[in-house]
PDB file of C-alpha atoms in Angstrom:
ATOM      1  CA  MET A1271       9.143  -7.424  33.627  1.00  0.00           C
ATOM      2  CA  PRO A1272       8.914 -10.504  31.285  1.00  0.00           C
ATOM      3  CA  ALA A1273      11.259 -12.990  33.429  1.00  0.00           C
ATOM      4  CA  ILE A1274      12.682 -14.253  30.278  1.00  0.00           C
ATOM      5  CA  VAL A1275      14.355 -11.050  29.409  1.00  0.00           C
ATOM      6  CA  ALA A1276      15.071  -9.487  32.840  1.00  0.00           C
ATOM      7  CA  GLY A1277      18.487 -11.051  33.076  1.00  0.00           C
ATOM      8  CA  LEU A1278      19.780 -10.584  29.706  1.00  0.00           C
ATOM      9  CA  ARG A1279      22.889  -9.613  28.892  1.00  0.00           C
ATOM     10  CA  TYR A1280      23.968  -8.892  25.107  1.00  0.00           C
ATOM     11  CA  PRO A1281      27.837  -8.296  23.956  1.00  0.00           C
ATOM     12  CA  HIS A1282      29.238  -5.038  23.501  1.00  0.00           C
ATOM     13  CA  SER A1283      32.625  -3.332  22.490  1.00  0.00           C
ATOM     14  CA  ARG A1284      32.116  -0.708  24.914  1.00  0.00           C
ATOM     15  CA  VAL A1285      29.721   0.780  27.670  1.00  0.00           C
ATOM     16  CA  LEU A1286      28.227   4.070  27.154  1.00  0.00           C
ATOM     17  CA  LEU A1287      25.906   4.189  29.788  1.00  0.00           C
ATOM     18  CA  PRO A1288      25.790   0.964  32.424  1.00  0.00           C
ATOM     19  CA  ARG A1289      22.429  -0.423  33.046  1.00  0.00           C
ATOM     20  CA  THR A1290      20.931   2.024  35.341  1.00  0.00           C
ATOM     21  CA  ARG A1291      17.541   2.849  36.759  1.00  0.00           C
ATOM     22  CA  LEU A1292      15.310   4.351  33.749  1.00  0.00           C
ATOM     23  CA  ALA A1293      14.313   7.222  36.227  1.00  0.00           C
ATOM     24  CA  TYR A1294      17.919   8.760  36.217  1.00  0.00           C
ATOM     25  CA  VAL A1295      18.109   9.083  32.340  1.00  0.00           C
ATOM     26  CA  HIS A1296      16.376  11.145  29.991  1.00  0.00           C
ATOM     27  CA  LEU A1297      15.998   9.030  26.913  1.00  0.00           C
ATOM     28  CA  ARG A1298      15.102  11.558  24.589  1.00  0.00           C
ATOM     29  CA  ASN A1299      18.282  13.672  25.807  1.00  0.00           C
ATOM     30  CA  LEU A1300      20.308  10.703  25.472  1.00  0.00           C
ATOM     31  CA  LEU A1301      19.413   9.693  21.640  1.00  0.00           C
ATOM     32  CA  THR A1302      19.663  13.648  20.682  1.00  0.00           C
ATOM     33  CA  ASP A1303      23.341  13.552  22.184  1.00  0.00           C
ATOM     34  CA  ALA A1304      24.185  10.134  20.468  1.00  0.00           C
ATOM     35  CA  LYS A1305      23.324  12.450  17.120  1.00  0.00           C
ATOM     36  CA  ARG A1306      25.207  15.583  17.959  1.00  0.00           C
ATOM     37  CA  ASP A1307      28.101  14.460  19.969  1.00  0.00           C
ATOM     38  CA  ARG A1308      30.717  13.038  17.543  1.00  0.00           C
ATOM     39  CA  ALA A1309      32.041  10.588  20.359  1.00  0.00           C
ATOM     40  CA  ALA A1310      28.797   9.295  20.696  1.00  0.00           C
ATOM     41  CA  ARG A1311      27.799   8.644  17.360  1.00  0.00           C
ATOM     42  CA  VAL A1312      28.422   5.344  17.286  1.00  0.00           C
ATOM     43  CA  SER A1313      26.590   1.808  16.119  1.00  0.00           C
ATOM     44  CA  GLY A1314      24.881   0.098  19.096  1.00  0.00           C
ATOM     45  CA  TYR A1315      21.673  -0.665  21.095  1.00  0.00           C
ATOM     46  CA  VAL A1316      19.811   1.205  23.689  1.00  0.00           C
ATOM     47  CA  ALA A1317      18.027  -1.462  25.807  1.00  0.00           C
ATOM     48  CA  VAL A1318      14.995  -0.360  28.037  1.00  0.00           C
ATOM     49  CA  TRP A1319      13.893  -2.930  30.673  1.00  0.00           C
ATOM     50  CA  LEU A1320      10.035  -2.035  31.495  1.00  0.00           C
ATOM     51  CA  PRO A1321       7.650  -3.703  33.958  1.00  0.00           C
ATOM     52  CA  GLU A1322       6.041  -5.779  31.527  1.00  0.00           C
ATOM     53  CA  GLU A1323       8.278  -5.356  27.977  1.00  0.00           C
ATOM     54  CA  PHE A1324      11.642  -5.098  26.835  1.00  0.00           C
ATOM     55  CA  VAL A1325      12.511  -2.462  24.114  1.00  0.00           C
ATOM     56  CA  VAL A1326      15.653  -2.459  22.044  1.00  0.00           C
ATOM     57  CA  LEU A1327      16.327   0.536  19.989  1.00  0.00           C
ATOM     58  CA  TYR A1328      19.359  -0.109  17.467  1.00  0.00           C
ATOM     59  CA  LEU A1329      21.847   2.716  16.365  1.00  0.00           C
ATOM     60  CA  GLN A1330      23.807   3.299  13.347  1.00  0.00           C
ATOM     61  CA  ARG A1331      26.310   6.374  13.694  1.00  0.00           C
ATOM     62  CA  GLY A1332      24.178   7.782  16.612  1.00  0.00           C
ATOM     63  CA  GLU A1333      20.882   7.640  14.746  1.00  0.00           C
ATOM     64  CA  VAL A1334      17.718   5.217  15.525  1.00  0.00           C
ATOM     65  CA  VAL A1335      17.563   3.059  12.829  1.00  0.00           C
ATOM     66  CA  ASN A1336      15.299   0.394  13.942  1.00  0.00           C
ATOM     67  CA  THR A1337      13.664  -1.307  17.218  1.00  0.00           C
ATOM     68  CA  THR A1338      12.410  -4.508  18.727  1.00  0.00           C
ATOM     69  CA  ILE A1339      10.119  -5.459  21.243  1.00  0.00           C
ATOM     70  CA  MET A1340       9.440  -8.475  23.620  1.00  0.00           C
ATOM     71  CA  ASP A1341       6.438  -8.974  25.732  1.00  0.00           C
ATOM     72  CA  LYS A1342       3.812 -11.493  26.194  1.00  0.00           C
ATOM     73  CA  ALA A1343       3.316 -12.019  22.542  1.00  0.00           C
ATOM     74  CA  GLY A1344       7.073 -12.447  21.922  1.00  0.00           C
ATOM     75  CA  TRP A1345       9.577 -10.760  19.932  1.00  0.00           C
ATOM     76  CA  ARG A1346       8.676  -8.468  17.053  1.00  0.00           C
ATOM     77  CA  SER A1347      10.017  -5.487  14.971  1.00  0.00           C
ATOM     78  CA  LEU A1348       8.176  -1.986  15.955  1.00  0.00           C
ATOM     79  CA  ALA A1349       8.070   1.474  14.405  1.00  0.00           C
ATOM     80  CA  ILE A1350      10.676   3.993  16.111  1.00  0.00           C
ATOM     81  CA  SER A1351       8.053   6.353  17.080  1.00  0.00           C
ATOM     82  CA  ALA A1352       5.848   3.731  18.562  1.00  0.00           C
ATOM     83  CA  ALA A1353       8.689   2.394  20.733  1.00  0.00           C
ATOM     84  CA  LEU A1354       9.625   5.656  21.930  1.00  0.00           C
ATOM     85  CA  GLU A1355       5.734   6.016  23.024  1.00  0.00           C
ATOM     86  CA  ARG A1356       5.908   2.995  24.981  1.00  0.00           C
ATOM     87  CA  ILE A1357       8.628   4.394  27.114  1.00  0.00           C
ATOM     88  CA  PRO A1358       7.134   6.871  29.726  1.00  0.00           C
ATOM     89  CA  ALA A1359       8.289  10.285  30.225  1.00  0.00           C
ATOM     90  CA  GLU A1360       8.599  10.055  33.944  1.00  0.00           C
ATOM     91  CA  PRO A1361       9.141   6.434  34.696  1.00  0.00           C
ATOM     92  CA  GLU A1362       8.992   5.140  38.074  1.00  0.00           C
ATOM     93  CA  TYR A1363      10.263   1.663  37.142  1.00  0.00           C
ATOM     94  CA  GLY A1364      12.513   0.125  34.734  1.00  0.00           C
ATOM     95  CA  GLU A1365      16.304   0.016  33.554  1.00  0.00           C
ATOM     96  CA  ILE A1366      18.324   1.208  30.504  1.00  0.00           C
ATOM     97  CA  CYS A1367      21.665   0.661  29.209  1.00  0.00           C
ATOM     98  CA  PHE A1368      23.531   2.102  26.367  1.00  0.00           C
ATOM     99  CA  HIS A1369      26.395  -0.022  24.490  1.00  0.00           C
ATOM    100  CA  GLU A1370      28.563   0.194  21.102  1.00  0.00           C
ATOM    101  CA  ALA A1371      28.701  -2.624  19.318  1.00  0.00           C
ATOM    102  CA  ASP A1372      30.039  -3.774  15.881  1.00  0.00           C
ATOM    103  CA  ASP A1373      27.366  -3.324  13.064  1.00  0.00           C
ATOM    104  CA  GLU A1374      27.518  -7.024  12.190  1.00  0.00           C
ATOM    105  CA  GLN A1375      26.697  -7.894  16.069  1.00  0.00           C
ATOM    106  CA  VAL A1376      23.568  -5.595  15.961  1.00  0.00           C
ATOM    107  CA  ALA A1377      22.368  -6.940  12.798  1.00  0.00           C
ATOM    108  CA  ALA A1378      22.667 -10.306  14.400  1.00  0.00           C
ATOM    109  CA  MET A1379      20.600  -9.134  17.441  1.00  0.00           C
ATOM    110  CA  PHE A1380      17.783  -7.938  15.275  1.00  0.00           C
ATOM    111  CA  ALA A1381      18.007 -11.032  13.061  1.00  0.00           C
ATOM    112  CA  ALA A1382      17.378 -13.270  16.107  1.00  0.00           C
ATOM    113  CA  GLN A1383      14.605 -11.091  17.458  1.00  0.00           C
ATOM    114  CA  THR A1384      12.528 -11.097  13.969  1.00  0.00           C
ATOM    115  CA  MET A1385      13.741 -14.220  11.836  1.00  0.00           C
ATOM    116  CA  THR A1386      12.589 -17.629  12.462  1.00  0.00           C
ATOM    117  CA  ALA A1387      15.276 -19.922  13.138  1.00  0.00           C
ATOM    118  CA  ASP A1388      16.250 -23.106  10.953  1.00  0.00           C
ATOM    119  CA  SER A1389      15.480 -26.335  12.773  1.00  0.00           C
ATOM    120  CA  TRP A1390      18.145 -28.875  13.866  1.00  0.00           C
ATOM    121  CA  PRO A1391      18.174 -32.468  12.966  1.00  0.00           C
ATOM    122  CA  ALA A1392      16.046 -34.466  15.976  1.00  0.00           C
ATOM    123  CA  GLU A1393      19.239 -36.645  16.843  1.00  0.00           C
ATOM    124  CA  LEU A1394      21.863 -33.981  17.191  1.00  0.00           C
ATOM    125  CA  ASN A1395      23.125 -33.260  20.694  1.00  0.00           C
ATOM    126  CA  LEU A1396      23.366 -29.568  20.321  1.00  0.00           C
ATOM    127  CA  HIS A1397      24.999 -29.071  23.861  1.00  0.00           C
ATOM    128  CA  ASP A1398      28.222 -31.108  23.350  1.00  0.00           C
ATOM    129  CA  PRO A1399      30.659 -28.898  21.268  1.00  0.00           C
ATOM    130  CA  ALA A1400      32.521 -32.229  20.156  1.00  0.00           C
ATOM    131  CA  VAL A1401      29.046 -32.973  18.256  1.00  0.00           C
ATOM    132  CA  LEU A1402      27.797 -29.523  17.482  1.00  0.00           C
ATOM    133  CA  PHE A1403      30.877 -27.802  15.324  1.00  0.00           C
ATOM    134  CA  PRO A1404      31.730 -30.823  13.668  1.00  0.00           C
ATOM    135  CA  PHE A1405      28.132 -31.125  12.324  1.00  0.00           C
ATOM    136  CA  LEU A1406      28.116 -27.390  11.134  1.00  0.00           C
ATOM    137  CA  MET A1407      31.681 -28.002   9.601  1.00  0.00           C
ATOM    138  CA  SER A1408      30.177 -30.775   7.746  1.00  0.00           C
ATOM    139  CA  ILE A1409      27.220 -29.098   6.273  1.00  0.00           C
ATOM    140  CA  MET A1410      29.633 -26.074   5.456  1.00  0.00           C
ATOM    141  CA  PHE A1411      27.272 -23.929   7.210  1.00  0.00           C
ATOM    142  CA  ASP A1412      27.207 -20.059   6.133  1.00  0.00           C
ATOM    143  CA  GLY A1413      25.341 -17.951   8.802  1.00  0.00           C
ATOM    144  CA  LEU A1414      24.469 -17.348  12.302  1.00  0.00           C
ATOM    145  CA  LEU A1415      24.622 -19.389  15.615  1.00  0.00           C
ATOM    146  CA  GLU A1416      23.018 -17.819  18.854  1.00  0.00           C
ATOM    147  CA  ILE A1417      23.790 -19.234  22.275  1.00  0.00           C
ATOM    148  CA  VAL A1418      21.896 -18.390  25.093  1.00  0.00           C
ATOM    149  CA  ALA A1419      22.506 -19.336  28.880  1.00  0.00           C
ATOM    150  CA  GLU A1420      21.873 -17.819  31.960  1.00  0.00           C
ATOM    151  CA  GLY A1421      20.841 -14.651  30.465  1.00  0.00           C
ATOM    152  CA  SER A1422      24.175 -14.426  28.711  1.00  0.00           C
ATOM    153  CA  VAL A1423      23.510 -13.932  24.777  1.00  0.00           C
ATOM    154  CA  ASN A1424      26.402 -14.815  22.260  1.00  0.00           C
ATOM    155  CA  TYR A1425      26.643 -14.818  18.602  1.00  0.00           C
ATOM    156  CA  LEU A1426      28.991 -16.807  16.240  1.00  0.00           C
ATOM    157  CA  VAL A1427      29.074 -16.054  12.665  1.00  0.00           C
ATOM    158  CA  PHE A1428      30.175 -18.890  10.329  1.00  0.00           C
ATOM    159  CA  HIS A1429      31.516 -19.235   7.019  1.00  0.00           C
ATOM    160  CA  ALA A1430      32.039 -22.430   5.077  1.00  0.00           C
ATOM    161  CA  GLY A1431      31.468 -24.312   8.506  1.00  0.00           C
ATOM    162  CA  ALA A1432      33.920 -22.553  10.281  1.00  0.00           C
ATOM    163  CA  VAL A1433      33.669 -19.753  13.084  1.00  0.00           C
ATOM    164  CA  ASP A1434      34.708 -16.423  11.433  1.00  0.00           C
ATOM    165  CA  ARG A1435      33.652 -13.992  14.227  1.00  0.00           C
ATOM    166  CA  ALA A1436      32.408 -14.226  17.590  1.00  0.00           C
ATOM    167  CA  TYR A1437      30.484 -11.825  19.518  1.00  0.00           C
ATOM    168  CA  LEU A1438      30.553 -12.759  23.135  1.00  0.00           C
ATOM    169  CA  SER A1439      28.480 -11.396  26.364  1.00  0.00           C
ATOM    170  CA  ILE A1440      31.037 -13.284  28.512  1.00  0.00           C
ATOM    171  CA  PRO A1441      34.711 -11.756  29.173  1.00  0.00           C
ATOM    172  CA  ALA A1442      37.149 -13.639  27.196  1.00  0.00           C
ATOM    173  CA  THR A1443      40.469 -12.853  25.596  1.00  0.00           C
ATOM    174  CA  GLY A1444      42.508 -14.626  22.876  1.00  0.00           C
ATOM    175  CA  SER A1445      41.764 -16.344  19.963  1.00  0.00           C
ATOM    176  CA  ILE A1446      38.382 -17.009  18.683  1.00  0.00           C
ATOM    177  CA  VAL A1447      39.110 -20.833  19.470  1.00  0.00           C
ATOM    178  CA  GLU A1448      40.356 -19.750  22.952  1.00  0.00           C
ATOM    179  CA  ARG A1449      37.223 -17.410  23.443  1.00  0.00           C
ATOM    180  CA  ILE A1450      34.586 -19.910  22.428  1.00  0.00           C
ATOM    181  CA  ALA A1451      36.342 -22.872  24.610  1.00  0.00           C
ATOM    182  CA  LYS A1452      36.038 -20.440  27.481  1.00  0.00           C
ATOM    183  CA  LEU A1453      32.260 -20.331  26.643  1.00  0.00           C
ATOM    184  CA  PHE A1454      31.884 -23.869  26.964  1.00  0.00           C
ATOM    185  CA  ALA A1455      34.215 -24.279  29.658  1.00  0.00           C
ATOM    186  CA  PRO A1456      32.884 -26.646  32.634  1.00  0.00           C
ATOM    187  CA  GLY A1457      30.430 -24.858  34.985  1.00  0.00           C
ATOM    188  CA  SER A1458      29.364 -22.312  32.276  1.00  0.00           C
ATOM    189  CA  LYS A1459      25.963 -23.736  32.140  1.00  0.00           C
ATOM    190  CA  VAL A1460      26.004 -23.466  28.323  1.00  0.00           C
ATOM    191  CA  THR A1461      25.403 -27.153  27.901  1.00  0.00           C
ATOM    192  CA  GLU A1462      21.856 -26.086  29.528  1.00  0.00           C
ATOM    193  CA  GLY A1463      21.302 -23.214  27.066  1.00  0.00           C
ATOM    194  CA  LYS A1464      19.503 -22.492  24.015  1.00  0.00           C
ATOM    195  CA  PHE A1465      20.982 -22.784  20.560  1.00  0.00           C
ATOM    196  CA  ARG A1466      19.426 -21.388  17.479  1.00  0.00           C
ATOM    197  CA  ARG A1467      20.775 -20.847  13.847  1.00  0.00           C
ATOM    198  CA  TRP A1468      20.020 -18.999  10.888  1.00  0.00           C
ATOM    199  CA  HIS A1469      21.484 -19.803   7.565  1.00  0.00           C
ATOM    200  CA  ALA A1470      22.099 -15.987   6.542  1.00  0.00           C
ATOM    201  CA  LEU A1471      22.680 -12.833   8.336  1.00  0.00           C
ATOM    202  CA  PRO A1472      21.160 -10.115   6.736  1.00  0.00           C
ATOM    203  CA  PRO A1473      22.266  -6.376   7.367  1.00  0.00           C
ATOM    204  CA  LEU A1474      20.047  -4.716   9.914  1.00  0.00           C
ATOM    205  CA  PRO A1475      16.908  -2.995   8.271  1.00  0.00           C
ATOM    206  CA  VAL A1476      16.744   0.689   8.416  1.00  0.00           C
ATOM    207  CA  GLN A1477      13.383   1.875   8.846  1.00  0.00           C
ATOM    208  CA  ALA A1478      12.115   5.539   7.529  1.00  0.00           C
ATOM    209  CA  PRO A1479      12.795   7.925   9.954  1.00  0.00           C
ATOM    210  CA  PRO A1480       9.895   9.281  12.154  1.00  0.00           C
ATOM    211  CA  ALA A1481      10.237  12.747  10.670  1.00  0.00           C
ATOM    212  CA  LEU A1482       9.751  11.664   7.128  1.00  0.00           C
ATOM    213  CA  VAL A1483       6.605   9.332   7.990  1.00  0.00           C
ATOM    214  CA  GLN A1484       5.039  12.756   9.607  1.00  0.00           C
ATOM    215  CA  ALA A1485       6.030  14.670   6.588  1.00  0.00           C
ATOM    216  CA  TYR A1486       4.452  12.336   4.085  1.00  0.00           C
ATOM    217  CA  ARG A1487       1.175  12.488   6.752  1.00  0.00           C
ATOM    218  CA  GLU A1488       1.008  15.994   6.442  1.00  0.00           C
ATOM    219  CA  LEU A1489       1.381  15.956   2.800  1.00  0.00           C
ATOM    220  CA  GLY A1490      -1.395  13.780   2.154  1.00  0.00           C
ATOM    221  CA  ASN A1491      -3.821  15.878   4.540  1.00  0.00           C
ATOM    222  CA  ALA A1492      -2.438  19.194   2.757  1.00  0.00           C
ATOM    223  CA  LEU A1493      -3.089  17.690  -0.626  1.00  0.00           C
ATOM    224  CA  VAL A1494      -6.709  16.939   0.126  1.00  0.00           C
ATOM    225  CA  GLN A1495      -7.236  20.070   1.818  1.00  0.00           C
ATOM    226  CA  ARG A1496      -6.109  21.892  -1.114  1.00  0.00           C
ATOM    227  CA  LEU A1497      -8.405  20.209  -3.361  1.00  0.00           C
ATOM    228  CA  VAL A1498     -11.402  20.819  -1.433  1.00  0.00           C
ATOM    229  CA  LYS A1499     -10.770  24.368  -1.161  1.00  0.00           C
ATOM    230  CA  ASP A1500     -10.283  24.313  -5.091  1.00  0.00           C
ATOM    231  CA  GLY A1501     -13.982  22.383  -5.383  1.00  0.00           C
ATOM    232  CA  ARG A1502     -13.287  18.903  -5.205  1.00  0.00           C
ATOM    233  CA  ASP A1503     -15.253  18.122  -2.576  1.00  0.00           C
ATOM    234  CA  SER A1504     -15.132  14.426  -2.946  1.00  0.00           C
ATOM    235  CA  ALA A1505     -11.341  14.432  -2.211  1.00  0.00           C
ATOM    236  CA  PRO A1506     -11.302  12.958   0.812  1.00  0.00           C
ATOM    237  CA  ALA A1507     -13.419  10.031   0.168  1.00  0.00           C
ATOM    238  CA  ILE A1508     -11.409   9.626  -3.123  1.00  0.00           C
ATOM    239  CA  ALA A1509      -8.260   9.613  -0.997  1.00  0.00           C
ATOM    240  CA  GLU A1510      -9.683   6.940   1.410  1.00  0.00           C
ATOM    241  CA  HIS A1511     -10.724   4.800  -1.582  1.00  0.00           C
ATOM    242  CA  ALA A1512      -7.368   5.043  -3.096  1.00  0.00           C
ATOM    243  CA  ARG A1513      -5.575   4.182   0.098  1.00  0.00           C
ATOM    244  CA  THR A1514      -7.647   1.226   0.841  1.00  0.00           C
ATOM    245  CA  ASN A1515      -7.298  -0.257  -2.373  1.00  0.00           C
ATOM    246  CA  LEU A1516      -3.627  -0.040  -2.179  1.00  0.00           C
ATOM    247  CA  LEU A1517      -3.329  -1.774   1.155  1.00  0.00           C
ATOM    248  CA  THR A1518      -2.763  -5.169  -0.130  1.00  0.00           C
ATOM    249  CA  LYS A1519       0.522  -4.236  -2.049  1.00  0.00           C
ATOM    250  CA  HIS A1520       1.505  -1.544   0.108  1.00  0.00           C
ATOM    251  CA  PRO A1521       0.410  -2.474   3.966  1.00  0.00           C
ATOM    252  CA  GLU A1522       2.831   0.576   5.192  1.00  0.00           C
ATOM    253  CA  LEU A1523      -0.227   3.032   4.076  1.00  0.00           C
ATOM    254  CA  ASP A1524      -2.447   1.236   7.145  1.00  0.00           C
ATOM    255  CA  GLY A1525      -0.176   4.070   9.129  1.00  0.00           C
ATOM    256  CA  PHE A1526      -1.935   6.727   7.019  1.00  0.00           C
ATOM    257  CA  SER A1527      -5.226   8.408   7.289  1.00  0.00           C
ATOM    258  CA  ILE A1528      -7.190  11.604   6.007  1.00  0.00           C
ATOM    259  CA  GLY A1529      -8.165  13.943   8.898  1.00  0.00           C
ATOM    260  CA  LYS A1530      -7.671  12.104  11.870  1.00  0.00           C
ATOM    261  CA  ARG A1531      -4.907  10.228  13.601  1.00  0.00           C
ATOM    262  CA  PRO A1532      -3.568   6.757  12.189  1.00  0.00           C
ATOM    263  CA  THR A1533      -4.151   4.264  14.713  1.00  0.00           C
ATOM    264  CA  ARG A1534      -0.815   2.276  13.583  1.00  0.00           C
ATOM    265  CA  GLU A1535       2.779   3.525  12.725  1.00  0.00           C
ATOM    266  CA  PRO A1536       4.148   1.840   9.596  1.00  0.00           C
ATOM    267  CA  VAL A1537       7.261  -0.269   9.799  1.00  0.00           C
ATOM    268  CA  ALA A1538       9.174   0.096   6.474  1.00  0.00           C
ATOM    269  CA  ASP A1539      12.158   1.416   5.063  1.00  0.00           C
ATOM    270  CA  THR A1540      12.525   4.740   3.259  1.00  0.00           C
ATOM    271  CA  ALA A1541      12.256   3.279  -0.437  1.00  0.00           C
ATOM    272  CA  THR A1542       9.208   0.957   0.247  1.00  0.00           C
ATOM    273  CA  LEU A1543       7.410   3.865   2.497  1.00  0.00           C
ATOM    274  CA  THR A1544       8.150   6.630  -0.333  1.00  0.00           C
ATOM    275  CA  THR A1545       6.941   4.192  -3.158  1.00  0.00           C
ATOM    276  CA  ALA A1546       3.428   3.464  -1.437  1.00  0.00           C
ATOM    277  CA  VAL A1547       3.066   7.216  -0.651  1.00  0.00           C
ATOM    278  CA  ALA A1548       3.958   8.379  -4.191  1.00  0.00           C
ATOM    279  CA  LEU A1549       1.481   6.054  -5.767  1.00  0.00           C
ATOM    280  CA  TRP A1550      -1.212   6.884  -3.269  1.00  0.00           C
ATOM    281  CA  LEU A1551      -1.091  10.583  -3.894  1.00  0.00           C
ATOM    282  CA  SER A1552      -0.572  10.084  -7.586  1.00  0.00           C
ATOM    283  CA  GLU A1553      -3.862   8.196  -7.738  1.00  0.00           C
ATOM    284  CA  VAL A1554      -5.358  10.932  -5.857  1.00  0.00           C
ATOM    285  CA  MET A1555      -4.203  13.673  -8.003  1.00  0.00           C
ATOM    286  CA  TRP A1556      -5.411  11.661 -11.111  1.00  0.00           C
ATOM    287  CA  ALA A1557      -8.846  10.911 -10.215  1.00  0.00           C
ATOM    288  CA  THR A1558      -9.265  14.582  -8.784  1.00  0.00           C
ATOM    289  CA  ALA A1559      -7.330  16.142 -12.053  1.00  0.00           C
ATOM    290  CA  ASP A1560      -9.019  19.417 -13.046  1.00  0.00           C
ATOM    291  CA  HIS A1561      -7.272  20.541 -16.589  1.00  0.00           C
ATOM    292  CA  GLU A1562      -8.538  24.005 -15.691  1.00  0.00           C
ATOM    293  CA  GLY A1563      -7.086  24.214 -12.534  1.00  0.00           C
ATOM    294  CA  THR A1564      -3.418  24.273 -11.087  1.00  0.00           C
ATOM    295  CA  PRO A1565      -1.201  21.657 -12.762  1.00  0.00           C
ATOM    296  CA  PRO A1566      -0.308  18.861 -10.859  1.00  0.00           C
ATOM    297  CA  GLU A1567       3.444  19.796 -10.771  1.00  0.00           C
ATOM    298  CA  ALA A1568       2.996  23.220  -9.770  1.00  0.00           C
ATOM    299  CA  LEU A1569       0.679  22.204  -7.048  1.00  0.00           C
ATOM    300  CA  LEU A1570       3.307  19.539  -5.597  1.00  0.00           C
ATOM    301  CA  LYS A1571       5.891  22.389  -5.952  1.00  0.00           C
ATOM    302  CA  GLU A1572       3.732  24.467  -3.552  1.00  0.00           C
ATOM    303  CA  LEU A1573       2.710  21.806  -0.957  1.00  0.00           C
ATOM    304  CA  THR A1574       6.079  20.350  -0.532  1.00  0.00           C
ATOM    305  CA  TRP A1575       8.289  23.258  -0.942  1.00  0.00           C
ATOM    306  CA  GLU A1576       9.249  23.772   2.812  1.00  0.00           C
ATOM    307  CA  ARG A1577      10.220  20.185   3.212  1.00  0.00           C
ATOM    308  CA  ARG A1578      11.536  19.934  -0.730  1.00  0.00           C
ATOM    309  CA  HIS A1579      15.073  18.812   0.686  1.00  0.00           C
ATOM    310  CA  MET A1580      13.737  15.999   2.805  1.00  0.00           C
ATOM    311  CA  PHE A1581      11.228  14.782  -0.184  1.00  0.00           C
ATOM    312  CA  GLN A1582      14.012  14.737  -2.439  1.00  0.00           C
ATOM    313  CA  SER A1583      16.573  13.005  -0.340  1.00  0.00           C
ATOM    314  CA  ALA A1584      13.736  10.375  -0.111  1.00  0.00           C
ATOM    315  CA  GLY A1585      13.201  10.021  -3.522  1.00  0.00           C
ATOM    316  CA  PHE A1586       9.868  11.238  -3.685  1.00  0.00           C
ATOM    317  CA  TYR A1587      10.001  13.456  -6.897  1.00  0.00           C
ATOM    318  CA  ASP A1588      11.333  10.912  -8.910  1.00  0.00           C
ATOM    319  CA  ARG A1589       8.715   8.439  -8.232  1.00  0.00           C
ATOM    320  CA  MET A1590       5.800  11.014  -9.217  1.00  0.00           C
ATOM    321  CA  PRO A1591       4.745  11.083 -12.737  1.00  0.00           C
ATOM    322  CA  TRP A1592       5.159  14.554 -13.041  1.00  0.00           C
ATOM    323  CA  LYS A1593       8.284  16.582 -13.073  1.00  0.00           C
ATOM    324  CA  VAL A1594       8.672  18.982 -10.082  1.00  0.00           C
ATOM    325  CA  MET A1595      11.200  21.734 -10.708  1.00  0.00           C
TER     326      MET A1595
END
């Protein structure tokens, strides 16, 4: 387990599963219960400490909507399905916890793990609160401040230079000022900690669900197979050529292929992924058009019928140049 994350403690509003050995927990069942059990349908995070990696699953209303991973290469966002695959079904080592947390705190955690922090003035003494907070007030700072000390990760959200909300992993009660004062109390070691800031705190990005990704993959392969069956033997080559040409503007298509298992998982929201797939399949259908064969709208209706509600909810039909009734 990377030493840098082995002892990390993040804020939370409620402990749903205290940190325990991963071997005692069935992760898939835990996530399924989070979706079905009304009491567990919360926002928060599941943190998994593995021997060489640290994986964080972010939940909104019980659904996993994004993930991050920390390894030797550092922090980065990861496709949900790829993150789940990294967690062994029968682990011998590792630990896990499930904590409820405010949506804003979850967004702060994700931002701190994936966004480049803003720089500080070289002469500023970050570890002195009598210097740090007046500086942030003087520049009317709006954004996020992360303070990490002895594994304790804390987030302060600023508005116009003042702390508006605080998410602290140390036990503290009272007003925001009193809680932050405890964070900087003598003996807290926060003066030896790490301080980072970001001028903005965007909402937590929501990835396209793995089920939708798989549905689009199966639709692409089904379309090509149907075109080949109808006599367009060049359909696989046309589909691959179209996908390759679109990669520069739509890198999420790197997670797709025809006739073989993709080597990557796309990291994109539903709208971005749907736009890319619709453009790709539209180009394939234009290039293989047969005016005497099945009309495109009828072919799309046939191939998407079983999952029509999923595709409609994702906005797929609205992005196709044909009207599918």
